[in-house]
């Protein structure tokens, strides 16, 4: 278990290694506000931190994190729309140029979905109805590969879940209008935890492809 003092010591290191050497940047962000060009929708999983994975500077990303990196379809019922509100703010107020949906391997939310959690309305929590957003992904995988291994189905569903979120993004009128006008671009990414590899979705071919960046220099980092 992480001792809270470890987090405080981590903040102290942040002040020494990041804040002080870049005080001017942080002051500009504080005084002038944020102007990120990319909205990244990632999972709450502690192993998949978008800023760390993309080595991004403060202010570069506007990040939404939730269970299984899901985007619900556009709807106005109910009272609380935290994810949709953040999407609206990033697109309409910050006017980002890009939206990335970042899925990953070993996703607990997708695992719960595949296990049928919430299918029978069991429990009184919030996870079951939330992961049902990706039910079309699960249904597609079970239909196409009924005899595949459990691991194959998990990975296929994780990637299909990214596609579901991309589809749901296009149900928001303010996103569709900008995409069709060419001022906003949508991307689907998939991060392989075990191998440290990144894949990108190609909507024209309906496939994910490895994003190969070449050999890593010996002295990198």
N, CA and C of each residue as an Amber inpcrd file, in Angstrom:
protein
   663
   0.8420000  -1.1990000   0.0000000   0.0000000   0.0000000   0.0000000
   0.8770000   1.2490000   0.0000000   0.5450000   2.2110000  -0.8500000
   1.3180000   3.4480000  -0.9310000   1.0280000   4.3220000   0.2760000
   2.0760000   4.6700000   0.9800000   1.9200000   5.5710000   2.1110000
   1.6710000   6.9760000   1.5910000   0.7670000   7.7210000   2.2380000
   0.4380000   9.0580000   1.7540000   1.6650000   9.9540000   1.7490000
   2.6180000   9.6730000   2.6340000   3.8380000  10.4710000   2.6640000
   4.6630000  10.2820000   1.3930000   4.5440000   9.1000000   0.7650000
   5.2530000   8.8770000  -0.4940000   4.7290000   9.8140000  -1.5750000
   3.4290000  10.0580000  -1.5550000   2.8420000  10.9720000  -2.5310000
   3.2930000  12.4020000  -2.2540000   3.3660000  12.7690000  -0.9940000
   3.8340000  14.1100000  -0.6500000   5.3030000  14.2920000  -1.0290000
   6.0860000  13.2510000  -0.8270000   7.4900000  13.3190000  -1.2370000
   7.5920000  13.4040000  -2.7630000   6.6680000  12.7180000  -3.4430000
   6.6370000  12.8070000  -4.8960000   6.3320000  14.2170000  -5.3570000
   5.4230000  14.8880000  -4.6540000   5.1240000  16.2770000  -5.0050000
   6.3480000  17.1580000  -4.7850000   7.0820000  16.8800000  -3.7320000
   8.3070000  17.6480000  -3.4740000   9.2950000  17.4720000  -4.6210000
   9.4400000  16.2380000  -5.1110000  10.3310000  15.9920000  -6.2500000
   9.8220000  16.6980000  -7.4990000   8.5050000  16.7070000  -7.6720000
   7.9180000  17.4280000  -8.7980000   8.2860000  18.9070000  -8.7410000
   8.1820000  19.4870000  -7.5540000   8.5360000  20.9100000  -7.4130000
   9.9880000  21.1590000  -7.8120000  10.8820000  20.2740000  -7.3950000
  12.3070000  20.4640000  -7.6540000  12.6770000  20.1790000  -9.1090000
  12.1020000  19.0880000  -9.6720000  12.5370000  18.6260000 -10.9910000
  11.7080000  19.1890000 -12.1410000  10.4620000  19.5430000 -11.8570000
   9.5850000  19.9710000 -12.9430000   9.1130000  21.4150000 -12.8050000
   8.6000000  21.7560000 -11.6470000   8.0130000  23.0770000 -11.5100000
   9.0670000  24.1820000 -11.5450000  10.0720000  24.0770000 -10.7150000
  11.0690000  25.1470000 -10.6340000  11.8180000  25.3590000 -11.9530000
  12.2800000  24.3080000 -12.6250000  12.9690000  24.5310000 -13.9100000
  12.0480000  25.0700000 -15.0070000  10.7380000  24.8960000 -14.8290000
   9.7840000  25.3460000 -15.8400000   8.7850000  26.3400000 -15.2550000
   9.2530000  27.1310000 -14.3180000   8.3590000  28.0600000 -13.6310000
   7.6820000  29.0170000 -14.6110000   8.3930000  29.4680000 -15.6270000
   7.8030000  30.4090000 -16.5760000   6.6170000  29.7660000 -17.3130000
   6.7850000  28.5090000 -17.7200000   5.6970000  27.8030000 -18.3960000
   4.4880000  27.6720000 -17.4840000   4.7090000  27.2590000 -16.2460000
   3.5910000  27.0880000 -15.3210000   2.9170000  28.4240000 -15.0180000
   3.6940000  29.4780000 -14.9430000   3.1080000  30.8030000 -14.7150000
   2.2550000  31.2340000 -15.9000000   2.7330000  30.9480000 -17.1070000
   1.9490000  31.2790000 -18.3020000   0.6360000  30.5100000 -18.3260000
   0.6970000  29.2260000 -17.9720000  -0.5150000  28.4160000 -17.9320000
  -1.4940000  28.9470000 -16.8910000  -0.9440000  29.4020000 -15.7700000
  -1.8040000  29.9280000 -14.7100000  -2.4540000  31.2420000 -15.1060000
  -1.6890000  32.1180000 -15.7430000  -2.1800000  33.4650000 -16.0450000
  -2.9880000  33.5180000 -17.3450000  -2.5650000  32.7740000 -18.3600000
  -3.1940000  32.8690000 -19.6720000  -4.2160000  31.7640000 -19.9340000
  -4.2680000  30.7770000 -19.0490000  -5.2130000  29.6930000 -19.2450000
  -4.6470000  28.6060000 -20.1340000  -5.4310000  27.5590000 -20.3180000
  -4.9760000  26.4130000 -21.0880000  -5.4140000  26.4980000 -22.5450000
  -4.5610000  26.0000000 -23.4090000  -4.8780000  25.9610000 -24.8450000
  -4.4460000  24.6160000 -25.4420000  -4.8910000  23.5080000 -24.8680000
  -4.4900000  22.2070000 -25.4240000  -5.0880000  22.0130000 -26.8030000
  -4.3800000  21.3380000 -27.6660000  -4.8700000  21.0770000 -29.0180000
  -5.5040000  19.6940000 -29.1470000  -5.3550000  18.8710000 -28.0960000
  -5.8510000  17.4990000 -28.1710000  -6.6370000  17.1200000 -26.9220000
  -7.7890000  16.5150000 -27.1430000  -8.5650000  15.8820000 -26.0810000
  -8.2520000  14.3970000 -26.1280000  -7.8330000  13.8360000 -25.0050000
  -7.5440000  12.4120000 -24.9410000  -8.4760000  11.7620000 -23.9310000
  -9.2060000  10.7520000 -24.3850000 -10.1480000  10.0330000 -23.5430000
  -9.5170000   8.7030000 -23.1890000  -9.1210000   8.5410000 -21.9330000
  -8.4160000   7.3400000 -21.5130000  -9.1240000   6.6360000 -20.3750000
  -8.5800000   5.5070000 -19.9910000  -9.1420000   4.7040000 -18.9130000
  -8.6070000   5.1860000 -17.5680000  -9.3840000   4.9620000 -16.5190000
  -8.9540000   5.3380000 -15.1730000  -7.8670000   4.4190000 -14.6380000
  -7.5840000   3.3470000 -15.3270000  -6.5750000   2.3730000 -14.9180000
  -5.2680000   3.0740000 -14.5370000  -4.7510000   2.7460000 -13.3580000
  -3.5510000   3.4210000 -12.8450000  -2.3060000   3.1230000 -13.6620000
  -2.3730000   2.0970000 -14.5190000  -1.2000000   1.7150000 -15.3150000
  -1.1110000   2.4560000 -16.6400000  -2.1400000   3.2320000 -16.9520000
  -2.2180000   3.8550000 -18.2790000  -2.4420000   5.3590000 -18.1190000
  -1.3790000   6.0710000 -17.8090000  -1.4650000   7.5130000 -17.6270000
  -1.1710000   8.1990000 -18.9610000  -2.1460000   8.9040000 -19.5440000
  -1.9610000   9.4920000 -20.8800000  -0.7770000  10.4420000 -20.9770000
  -0.5690000  11.2690000 -19.9620000   0.5260000  12.2360000 -20.0190000
   1.8820000  11.5380000 -20.0130000   1.9800000  10.4510000 -19.2370000
   3.2340000   9.7000000 -19.1940000   3.4460000   8.9490000 -20.5040000
   2.3930000   8.3020000 -21.0140000   2.5210000   7.5110000 -22.2440000
   2.8970000   8.3730000 -23.4380000   2.4180000   9.6090000 -23.4750000
   2.7140000  10.4890000 -24.6090000   3.8310000  11.4820000 -24.3010000
   4.3880000  11.3890000 -23.0950000   5.4740000  12.2890000 -22.6870000
   5.0940000  13.7460000 -22.9720000   3.8840000  14.1150000 -22.5630000
   3.3580000  15.4450000 -22.8750000   3.6880000  16.4680000 -21.7920000
   3.9090000  17.6870000 -22.2150000   4.1830000  18.7820000 -21.2910000
   2.8770000  19.2500000 -20.6570000   2.9560000  19.9080000 -19.5090000
   1.7500000  20.4590000 -18.8920000   1.0290000  21.3920000 -19.8560000
  -0.2870000  21.2480000 -19.9400000  -1.0690000  22.1030000 -20.8120000
  -1.2510000  21.5670000 -22.2250000  -0.6020000  20.4360000 -22.5540000
  -0.6630000  19.9260000 -23.9230000  -1.9040000  19.0810000 -24.1730000
  -2.4010000  18.3980000 -23.1380000  -3.5410000  17.5060000 -23.2820000
  -4.6810000  17.9230000 -22.3760000  -5.9020000  17.8140000 -22.9010000
  -7.0870000  17.8870000 -22.0570000  -7.5460000  16.4420000 -21.9250000
  -7.5690000  15.9250000 -20.6990000  -7.7550000  14.4930000 -20.4840000
  -9.0570000  14.1830000 -19.7670000  -9.7740000  13.2000000 -20.2970000
 -10.9380000  12.6250000 -19.6300000 -10.5950000  11.1740000 -19.3420000
 -10.7360000  10.7570000 -18.0880000 -10.4720000   9.3640000 -17.7400000
 -11.7010000   8.7790000 -17.0480000 -12.1010000   7.6140000 -17.4790000
 -13.2040000   6.9190000 -16.8330000 -13.0200000   5.4160000 -17.0170000
 -13.9050000   4.6290000 -16.4470000 -13.8020000   3.1780000 -16.5670000
 -13.9430000   2.7590000 -18.0270000 -12.8870000   2.1290000 -18.5470000
 -12.8610000   1.5540000 -19.8990000 -12.8840000   2.5870000 -21.0120000
 -12.4630000   3.8240000 -20.7130000 -12.3490000   4.8890000 -21.7250000
 -13.5730000   4.9490000 -22.6490000 -14.7550000   5.0310000 -22.0270000
 -15.9960000   4.9960000 -22.7950000 -16.6060000   6.3810000 -22.9710000
 -17.2440000   6.5640000 -24.1110000 -18.0260000   7.7570000 -24.3840000
 -19.4750000   7.3230000 -24.5910000 -20.4070000   7.8550000 -23.7950000
 -21.8060000   7.5100000 -24.0020000 -22.3410000   8.2130000 -25.2380000
 -23.4160000   7.7170000 -25.8180000 -24.0350000   8.4400000 -26.9370000
 -24.6360000   9.7390000 -26.4540000 -24.8130000  10.6730000 -27.3520000
 -25.3960000  11.9690000 -27.0000000 -26.8480000  11.7640000 -26.5500000
 -27.1590000  12.2520000 -25.3640000 -28.5290000  12.2250000 -24.8600000
 -28.6410000  13.2700000 -23.7580000 -29.8450000  13.7520000 -23.5250000
 -30.0610000  14.8380000 -22.5560000 -30.8920000  14.3820000 -21.3680000
 -31.2170000  13.0950000 -21.2800000 -31.9550000  12.6090000 -20.1330000
 -31.0600000  12.5160000 -18.9130000 -31.6720000  12.3790000 -17.7610000
 -30.8740000  12.3110000 -16.5430000 -30.3380000  13.6660000 -16.1400000
 -29.4840000  13.6810000 -15.1110000 -29.0080000  14.9520000 -14.5800000
 -27.4980000  15.1060000 -14.6330000 -26.7660000  14.0200000 -14.6470000
 -25.3170000  14.1150000 -14.5200000 -24.6340000  13.5230000 -15.7540000
 -23.8510000  14.3420000 -16.4110000 -23.1870000  13.9320000 -17.6470000
 -21.7340000  14.4080000 -17.6040000 -20.9840000  13.8790000 -16.6460000
 -19.6190000  14.3470000 -16.4610000 -18.7430000  14.1820000 -17.6840000
 -18.7590000  13.0000000 -18.2930000 -17.9310000  12.7600000 -19.4700000
 -18.3830000  13.6170000 -20.6410000 -19.6850000  13.6710000 -20.8700000
 -20.2020000  14.4590000 -21.9970000 -19.9180000  15.9470000 -21.7970000
 -20.0080000  16.4200000 -20.5460000 -19.7210000  17.8260000 -20.2650000
 -18.2630000  18.1570000 -20.5600000 -17.3690000  17.2400000 -20.2060000
 -15.9450000  17.4650000 -20.4710000 -15.6630000  17.4610000 -21.9670000
 -16.3330000  16.5750000 -22.7010000 -16.1770000  16.5530000 -24.1560000
 -16.6610000  17.8700000 -24.7490000 -17.8150000  18.3330000 -24.3050000
 -18.3660000  19.5890000 -24.8120000 -17.4200000  20.7550000 -24.5310000
 -16.8600000  20.7850000 -23.3260000 -15.9570000  21.8840000 -22.9700000
 -14.7010000  21.8700000 -23.8470000 -14.1450000  20.6700000 -24.0470000
 -12.9250000  20.5690000 -24.8570000 -13.1580000  20.9950000 -26.2940000
 -14.3070000  20.6120000 -26.8430000 -14.5780000  20.8810000 -28.2560000
 -15.1040000  22.2900000 -28.4760000 -16.0610000  22.6970000 -27.6660000
 -16.7400000  23.9760000 -27.9090000 -16.0450000  25.1720000 -27.2650000
 -15.3920000  24.9680000 -26.1270000 -14.7290000  26.0770000 -25.4500000
 -13.2390000  26.1400000 -25.7500000 -12.5600000  25.0070000 -25.6260000
 -11.1230000  24.9890000 -25.8970000 -10.8230000  24.8360000 -27.3820000
 -11.8070000  24.3620000 -28.1360000 -11.6830000  24.1920000 -29.5860000
 -10.4730000  23.3400000 -29.9620000 -10.3950000  22.1580000 -29.3820000
  -9.2900000  21.2480000 -29.6960000  -9.3570000  20.8240000 -31.1620000
  -8.2100000  20.4240000 -31.6830000  -8.1170000  19.9880000 -33.0790000
  -8.2710000  18.4720000 -33.2220000  -7.9660000  17.7490000 -32.1340000
  -7.9420000  16.2910000 -32.1910000  -8.6460000  15.6880000 -30.9800000
  -9.2750000  14.5510000 -31.2060000  -9.7950000  13.7370000 -30.1070000
  -9.2390000  12.3300000 -30.2690000  -8.6120000  11.8260000 -29.2130000
  -8.0640000  10.4810000 -29.2120000  -8.8070000   9.6480000 -28.1720000
  -9.2840000   8.4770000 -28.5730000  -9.8140000   7.5030000 -27.6220000
  -8.7360000   6.4490000 -27.4350000  -8.2300000   6.3290000 -26.2110000
  -7.0960000   5.4480000 -25.9190000  -7.5570000   4.2400000 -25.1110000
  -7.6420000   3.0870000 -25.7680000  -7.9260000   1.8460000 -25.0650000
  -6.6480000   1.1390000 -24.6890000  -6.7550000   0.0460000 -23.9330000
  -5.5400000  -0.6590000 -23.5210000  -5.8490000  -2.1030000 -23.1870000
  -4.8120000  -2.9200000 -23.1690000  -4.9520000  -4.3370000 -22.8370000
  -5.1760000  -4.5020000 -21.3360000  -5.7060000  -5.6650000 -20.9420000
  -5.9610000  -5.9960000 -19.5410000  -6.9060000  -5.0050000 -18.8710000
  -7.8850000  -4.5280000 -19.6090000  -8.8130000  -3.5280000 -19.0720000
  -9.8590000  -4.2030000 -18.1880000  -9.9410000  -3.7860000 -16.9390000
 -10.8820000  -4.3790000 -16.0050000 -12.3310000  -4.1150000 -16.3670000
 -12.6170000  -2.9360000 -16.8950000 -13.9790000  -2.6100000 -17.2760000
 -14.4770000  -3.4910000 -18.4130000 -13.6180000  -3.7190000 -19.4000000
 -13.9890000  -4.5860000 -20.5110000 -14.1030000  -6.0340000 -20.0410000
 -13.2470000  -6.4200000 -19.1060000 -13.3400000  -7.7660000 -18.5510000
 -14.6920000  -7.9740000 -17.8730000 -15.1310000  -6.9660000 -17.1030000
 -16.4350000  -7.0520000 -16.4430000 -17.5540000  -7.1800000 -17.4680000
 -17.4390000  -6.4300000 -18.5540000 -18.4440000  -6.4910000 -19.6080000
 -18.5100000  -7.8850000 -20.2190000 -17.3510000  -8.4710000 -20.5150000
 -17.3090000  -9.8000000 -21.1190000 -17.8340000 -10.8730000 -20.1670000
 -17.6240000 -10.6530000 -18.8790000 -18.0950000 -11.6120000 -17.8900000
 -19.6020000 -11.5140000 -17.6660000 -20.2310000 -10.5330000 -18.3160000
 -21.6800000 -10.3910000 -18.1830000 -22.1150000  -9.5770000 -16.9890000
 -21.1830000  -8.8680000 -16.3810000 -21.5290000  -8.0680000 -15.2170000
 -22.5430000  -6.9910000 -15.6010000 -23.6650000  -6.9560000 -14.9180000
 -24.6930000  -5.9660000 -15.1920000 -25.7430000  -6.4200000 -16.1790000
 -25.5260000  -7.5830000 -16.7900000 -26.4800000  -8.0490000 -17.7980000
 -27.8510000  -8.3220000 -17.1920000 -27.8750000  -8.7090000 -15.9250000
 -29.1420000  -9.0190000 -15.2560000 -29.4950000  -7.9930000 -14.1940000
 -28.9160000  -6.7850000 -14.3410000 -29.2030000  -5.6850000 -13.4170000
 -28.8670000  -6.0350000 -11.9770000 -27.8450000  -6.8680000 -11.7780000
 -27.4790000  -7.2120000 -10.4060000 -26.7380000  -6.0570000  -9.7610000
 -26.8500000  -5.9620000  -8.4560000 -26.1470000  -4.9280000  -7.7100000
 -26.8220000  -3.5750000  -7.7980000 -26.3200000  -2.6610000  -6.9980000
 -26.8700000  -1.3140000  -6.9620000 -25.8030000  -0.2730000  -7.2850000
 -24.7200000  -0.7060000  -7.8800000 -23.6240000   0.2060000  -8.1460000
 -23.7420000   0.9060000  -9.4760000 -22.6280000   1.4840000  -9.8880000
 -22.5860000   2.3190000 -11.0820000 -21.8170000   1.6840000 -12.2350000
 -20.9650000   0.6970000 -11.9230000 -20.0950000   0.1370000 -12.9540000
 -20.8900000  -0.6280000 -14.0030000 -21.8290000  -1.4590000 -13.5590000
 -22.5710000  -2.3060000 -14.4970000 -23.2630000  -1.5160000 -15.5990000
 -24.0850000  -0.5040000 -15.2630000 -24.7340000   0.2430000 -16.3500000
 -23.7380000   1.0310000 -17.1870000 -22.6240000   1.4330000 -16.5790000
 -21.6400000   2.2010000 -17.3430000 -20.9850000   1.3570000 -18.4220000
 -20.5200000   0.1490000 -18.0660000 -19.8220000  -0.6610000 -19.0620000
 -20.7790000  -1.1750000 -20.1380000 -22.0700000  -1.1260000 -19.8800000
 -23.0280000  -1.5380000 -20.9030000 -22.9960000  -0.6150000 -22.1200000
 -22.3580000   0.5580000 -21.9820000 -22.1660000   1.4240000 -23.1440000
 -21.4510000   0.6670000 -24.2550000 -20.5470000  -0.2250000 -23.8560000
 -19.7610000  -0.9850000 -24.8340000 -20.3780000  -2.3460000 -25.1500000
 -21.6200000  -2.5560000 -24.7890000 -22.2780000  -3.8320000 -25.0900000
 -22.2300000  -4.1930000 -26.5760000 -22.3740000  -3.2200000 -27.5080000
 -22.2560000  -3.5820000 -28.9290000 -20.9010000  -4.1980000 -29.2770000
 -19.8450000  -3.7640000 -28.5750000 -18.5150000  -4.3330000 -28.8110000
 -18.4750000  -5.7830000 -28.3660000 -19.0060000  -6.0370000 -27.1730000
 -19.0490000  -7.4190000 -26.6760000 -19.8740000  -8.3140000 -27.6060000
 -21.0370000  -7.8350000 -28.0020000 -21.9170000  -8.6430000 -28.8470000
 -21.2520000  -8.9620000 -30.1880000 -20.5280000  -7.9960000 -30.7310000
 -19.8370000  -8.2230000 -32.0040000 -18.7680000  -9.2890000 -31.8680000
 -17.9870000  -9.2030000 -30.7950000 -16.9020000 -10.1580000 -30.5900000
 -17.4520000 -11.5670000 -30.3830000 -18.4690000 -11.7060000 -29.5690000
 -19.0360000 -13.0270000 -29.3070000 -19.6960000 -13.6130000 -30.5510000
 -20.2070000 -12.7400000 -31.4080000 -20.8340000 -13.2150000 -32.6420000
 -19.7850000 -13.6550000 -33.6690000 -18.7060000 -12.8720000 -33.7820000
 -17.7050000 -13.1590000 -34.8090000 -16.7410000 -14.2720000 -34.4070000
 -16.4180000 -14.3560000 -33.1150000 -15.4180000 -15.3280000 -32.6670000
 -15.9360000 -16.1190000 -31.4590000 -17.0110000 -16.8560000 -31.6130000
 -17.6020000 -17.5730000 -30.4780000 -16.6820000 -18.6170000 -29.8660000
 -15.7590000 -19.1750000 -30.6590000 -14.8990000 -20.2530000 -30.1690000
 -13.4800000 -19.8000000 -29.8640000 -13.2420000 -18.5000000 -29.9210000
 -11.8930000 -17.9830000 -29.6680000 -11.5540000 -18.0880000 -28.1860000
 -10.2660000 -17.9640000 -27.8820000  -9.8280000 -18.0180000 -26.4900000
 -10.3270000 -16.8000000 -25.7310000 -10.3330000 -16.9240000 -24.4150000
 -10.7800000 -15.8070000 -23.5780000  -9.8810000 -14.5950000 -23.7610000
  -8.5890000 -14.8140000 -23.8870000  -7.6550000 -13.6960000 -24.0720000
  -7.9010000 -12.9960000 -25.4010000  -8.1500000 -13.7740000 -26.4510000
  -8.4310000 -13.1710000 -27.7630000  -9.6910000 -12.3100000 -27.6780000
 -10.7350000 -12.8300000 -27.0580000 -11.9800000 -12.0830000 -26.9380000
 -11.7800000 -10.8000000 -26.1450000 -10.9560000 -10.8630000 -25.0960000
 -10.6900000  -9.6770000 -24.2870000 -10.0520000  -8.5780000 -25.1280000
  -9.0020000  -8.9280000 -25.8520000  -8.3110000  -7.9280000 -26.6690000
  -9.2090000  -7.4130000 -27.7980000  -9.9480000  -8.3120000 -28.4040000
 -10.8340000  -7.8920000 -29.4910000 -11.9120000  -6.9520000 -28.9670000
 -12.4200000  -7.2320000 -27.7820000 -13.4660000  -6.3820000 -27.2010000
 -12.8990000  -5.0340000 -26.7800000 -11.6690000  -5.0130000 -26.2940000
 -11.0360000  -3.7420000 -25.9220000 -10.9130000  -2.8320000 -27.1400000
 -10.5340000  -3.4120000 -28.2650000 -10.3870000  -2.6220000 -29.4910000
 -11.7560000  -2.2300000 -30.0470000 -12.7000000  -3.1650000 -30.0030000
 -14.0480000  -2.8450000 -30.4700000 -14.6800000  -1.7640000 -29.6000000
 -14.3290000  -1.7470000 -28.3150000 -14.8340000  -0.7000000 -27.4250000
 -14.3590000   0.6820000 -27.8350000 -13.1300000   0.7600000 -28.3250000
 -12.6210000   2.0370000 -28.8400000 -13.4800000   2.5020000 -30.0090000
 -13.8320000   1.5710000 -30.8920000 -14.6620000   1.9240000 -32.0460000
 -16.0540000   2.3800000 -31.6170000 -16.5900000   1.7490000 -30.5660000
 -17.8980000   2.1720000 -30.0560000 -17.8350000   3.6150000 -29.5690000
 -16.7790000   3.9660000 -28.8640000 -16.6440000   5.3400000 -28.3650000
 -16.4760000   6.3310000 -29.5140000 -15.7300000   5.9520000 -30.5420000
 -15.5880000   6.8220000 -31.7090000 -16.9390000   7.0340000 -32.3840000
 -17.7190000   5.9660000 -32.4860000 -19.0550000   6.0760000 -33.0780000
 -19.9450000   6.9810000 -32.2320000 -19.8800000   6.8120000 -30.9160000
 -20.7110000   7.6310000 -30.0350000 -20.3100000   9.1020000 -30.0620000
 -19.0330000   9.3790000 -30.2490000 -18.6020000  10.7740000 -30.3640000
 -19.3120000  11.4680000 -31.5180000 -19.5120000  10.7410000 -32.5920000
 -20.1460000  11.3290000 -33.7730000 -21.6420000  11.5620000 -33.5980000
 -22.2210000  11.1090000 -32.4820000 -23.6320000  11.3990000 -32.2250000
 -23.8220000  12.7800000 -31.6130000 -22.7310000  13.4240000 -31.1960000
 -22.8120000  14.7820000 -30.6600000 -22.7920000  15.7540000 -31.8410000
 -23.8200000  16.5550000 -32.0260000 -23.8840000  17.4500000 -33.1880000
 -22.6740000  18.3700000 -33.3090000 -22.1870000  18.8970000 -32.1920000
 -21.0610000  19.8280000 -32.2660000 -19.7700000  19.1350000 -32.6770000
 -19.6850000  17.8190000 -32.5020000 -18.5320000  17.0650000 -32.9800000
 -18.6980000  16.7080000 -34.4490000 -19.8560000  16.1990000 -34.8050000
 -20.1030000  15.8230000 -36.1930000 -19.8950000  17.0090000 -37.1330000
 -20.3990000  18.1700000 -36.7430000 -20.2700000  19.3560000 -37.5920000
 -18.8110000  19.7050000 -37.8300000 -18.0080000  19.6310000 -36.7850000
 -16.5950000  19.9890000 -36.9140000 -15.8120000  18.9380000 -37.6870000
 -16.1310000  17.6650000 -37.4790000 -15.4590000  16.6030000 -38.2250000
 -15.7620000  16.7420000 -39.7100000 -17.0120000  16.9530000 -40.0330000
 -17.3950000  17.0770000 -41.4480000 -16.8240000  18.3330000 -42.0830000
 -16.5750000  19.3640000 -41.2640000 -15.9760000  20.5990000 -41.7830000
 -14.4580000  20.5050000 -41.8780000 -13.8790000  19.4530000 -41.3020000
 -12.4330000  19.2660000 -41.3740000 -11.6530000  19.9740000 -40.2920000
 -12.3280000  20.5430000 -39.2960000 -11.6230000  21.2650000 -38.2360000
 -11.3600000  20.4100000 -37.0060000 -11.8500000  19.1770000 -37.0040000
 -11.6610000  18.2620000 -35.8770000 -11.4090000  16.8630000 -36.4200000
 -10.4170000  16.1680000 -35.8260000 -10.0750000  14.8160000 -36.2700000
 -10.1980000  13.8470000 -35.0980000 -10.7160000  12.6600000 -35.3730000
 -10.8910000  11.6320000 -34.3580000  -9.9110000  10.4850000 -34.5940000
  -9.3300000   9.9710000 -33.5050000  -8.3690000   8.8810000 -33.5950000
  -8.7000000   7.8220000 -32.5450000  -8.4900000   6.5750000 -32.9040000
  -8.6070000   5.4720000 -31.9630000  -7.2520000   4.8250000 -31.7590000
  -6.7910000   4.7790000 -30.5090000  -5.5030000   4.1730000 -30.1810000
  -5.7160000   2.9990000 -29.2340000  -4.7700000   2.0600000 -29.2770000
  -4.8130000   0.9020000 -28.3820000  -3.3970000   0.6430000 -27.8760000
  -3.2510000   0.6380000 -26.5510000  -1.9380000   0.4660000 -25.9360000
  -1.8090000  -0.9380000 -25.3570000  -0.7530000  -1.6290000 -25.7760000
  -0.4490000  -2.9710000 -25.2900000   0.4450000  -2.8460000 -24.0560000
  -0.1310000  -3.1250000 -22.8800000   0.6090000  -2.9690000 -21.6230000
   1.8460000  -3.8610000 -21.5610000   1.6780000  -5.1040000 -22.0200000
   2.7580000  -6.0640000 -21.8740000   3.9720000  -5.7220000 -22.7190000
   3.7450000  -5.2150000 -23.9090000   4.8330000  -5.0080000 -24.8630000
   5.1910000  -3.5470000 -25.0990000   4.4300000  -2.6340000 -24.4820000
   4.7300000  -1.2220000 -24.6610000   4.5440000  -0.7610000 -26.0890000
   3.5550000  -1.3240000 -26.7740000   3.3110000  -0.9810000 -28.1730000
   1.9870000  -0.2460000 -28.3330000   1.9260000   0.6050000 -29.3460000
   0.7420000   1.4200000 -29.6010000   0.1900000   1.1100000 -30.9850000
  -1.1270000   0.9570000 -31.0690000  -1.7830000   0.6960000 -32.3430000
  -2.7900000   1.8060000 -32.6260000  -3.0280000   2.0710000 -33.9050000
  -3.9970000   3.0930000 -34.3060000  -5.0500000   2.4860000 -35.2190000
  -6.2750000   2.9360000 -35.0330000  -7.3970000   2.4180000 -35.8140000
  -7.4750000   3.1070000 -37.1670000  -7.6240000   2.2930000 -38.2070000
  -7.8120000   2.7970000 -39.5670000  -9.2770000   2.5940000 -39.9320000
 -10.0790000   3.6680000 -39.9390000 -11.5160000   3.5170000 -40.2100000
 -11.8050000   3.0550000 -41.6300000 -10.9280000   3.3330000 -42.5730000
 -11.1600000   2.9210000 -43.9510000 -11.0660000   1.3970000 -44.1070000
 -10.1320000   0.8040000 -43.3730000  -9.9540000  -0.6470000 -43.4480000
 -10.5510000  -1.3640000 -42.2470000 -11.0680000  -0.5890000 -41.2870000
 -11.6800000  -1.1390000 -40.0760000 -10.7210000  -2.0810000 -39.3580000
  -9.4920000  -1.6180000 -39.1900000  -8.4700000  -2.4260000 -38.5250000
  -7.5570000  -1.5380000 -37.6980000  -6.9310000  -2.1570000 -36.6820000
  -5.8980000  -1.4880000 -35.9000000  -4.5400000  -1.8960000 -36.4440000
  -3.6410000  -0.9190000 -36.5640000  -2.3040000  -1.1790000 -37.0670000
  -1.2550000  -0.6980000 -36.0760000  -0.1400000  -1.4360000 -36.0170000
   0.9710000  -1.0230000 -35.1660000   1.5050000   0.3200000 -35.6340000
   1.7770000   1.1880000 -34.6880000   2.4170000   2.4620000 -34.9900000
   3.9010000   2.2830000 -34.7240000   4.6450000   1.9660000 -35.7660000
   6.0670000   1.6650000 -35.6120000   6.8860000   2.9430000 -35.7130000
   7.7040000   3.1690000 -34.6980000   8.4930000   4.4040000 -34.6440000
   9.9760000   4.1470000 -34.8650000  10.3290000   2.9410000 -35.2390000
  11.7300000   2.6240000 -35.4540000  12.4160000   2.2100000 -34.1680000
  13.6670000   1.7750000 -34.2760000  14.4050000   1.3340000 -33.0810000
  14.6120000   2.4720000 -32.0960000  14.5930000   2.1340000 -30.8110000
  14.7990000   3.1370000 -29.7600000  16.3020000   3.3240000 -29.5600000
  16.7990000   4.5560000 -29.6310000  18.2280000   4.7980000 -29.4200000
  18.6740000   4.3060000 -28.0400000  19.9060000   3.8610000 -27.9730000
  20.4370000   3.3200000 -26.7050000  20.3890000   4.3770000 -25.6110000
  20.6560000   5.6250000 -25.9610000  20.7180000   6.6880000 -24.9560000
  19.3910000   7.4240000 -24.8140000  18.2870000   6.8690000 -25.3320000
  17.0050000   7.5640000 -25.2560000  16.5610000   7.7150000 -23.8130000
  16.0350000   8.8930000 -23.5020000  15.4900000   9.1480000 -22.1690000
  16.5420000   9.4410000 -21.1480000
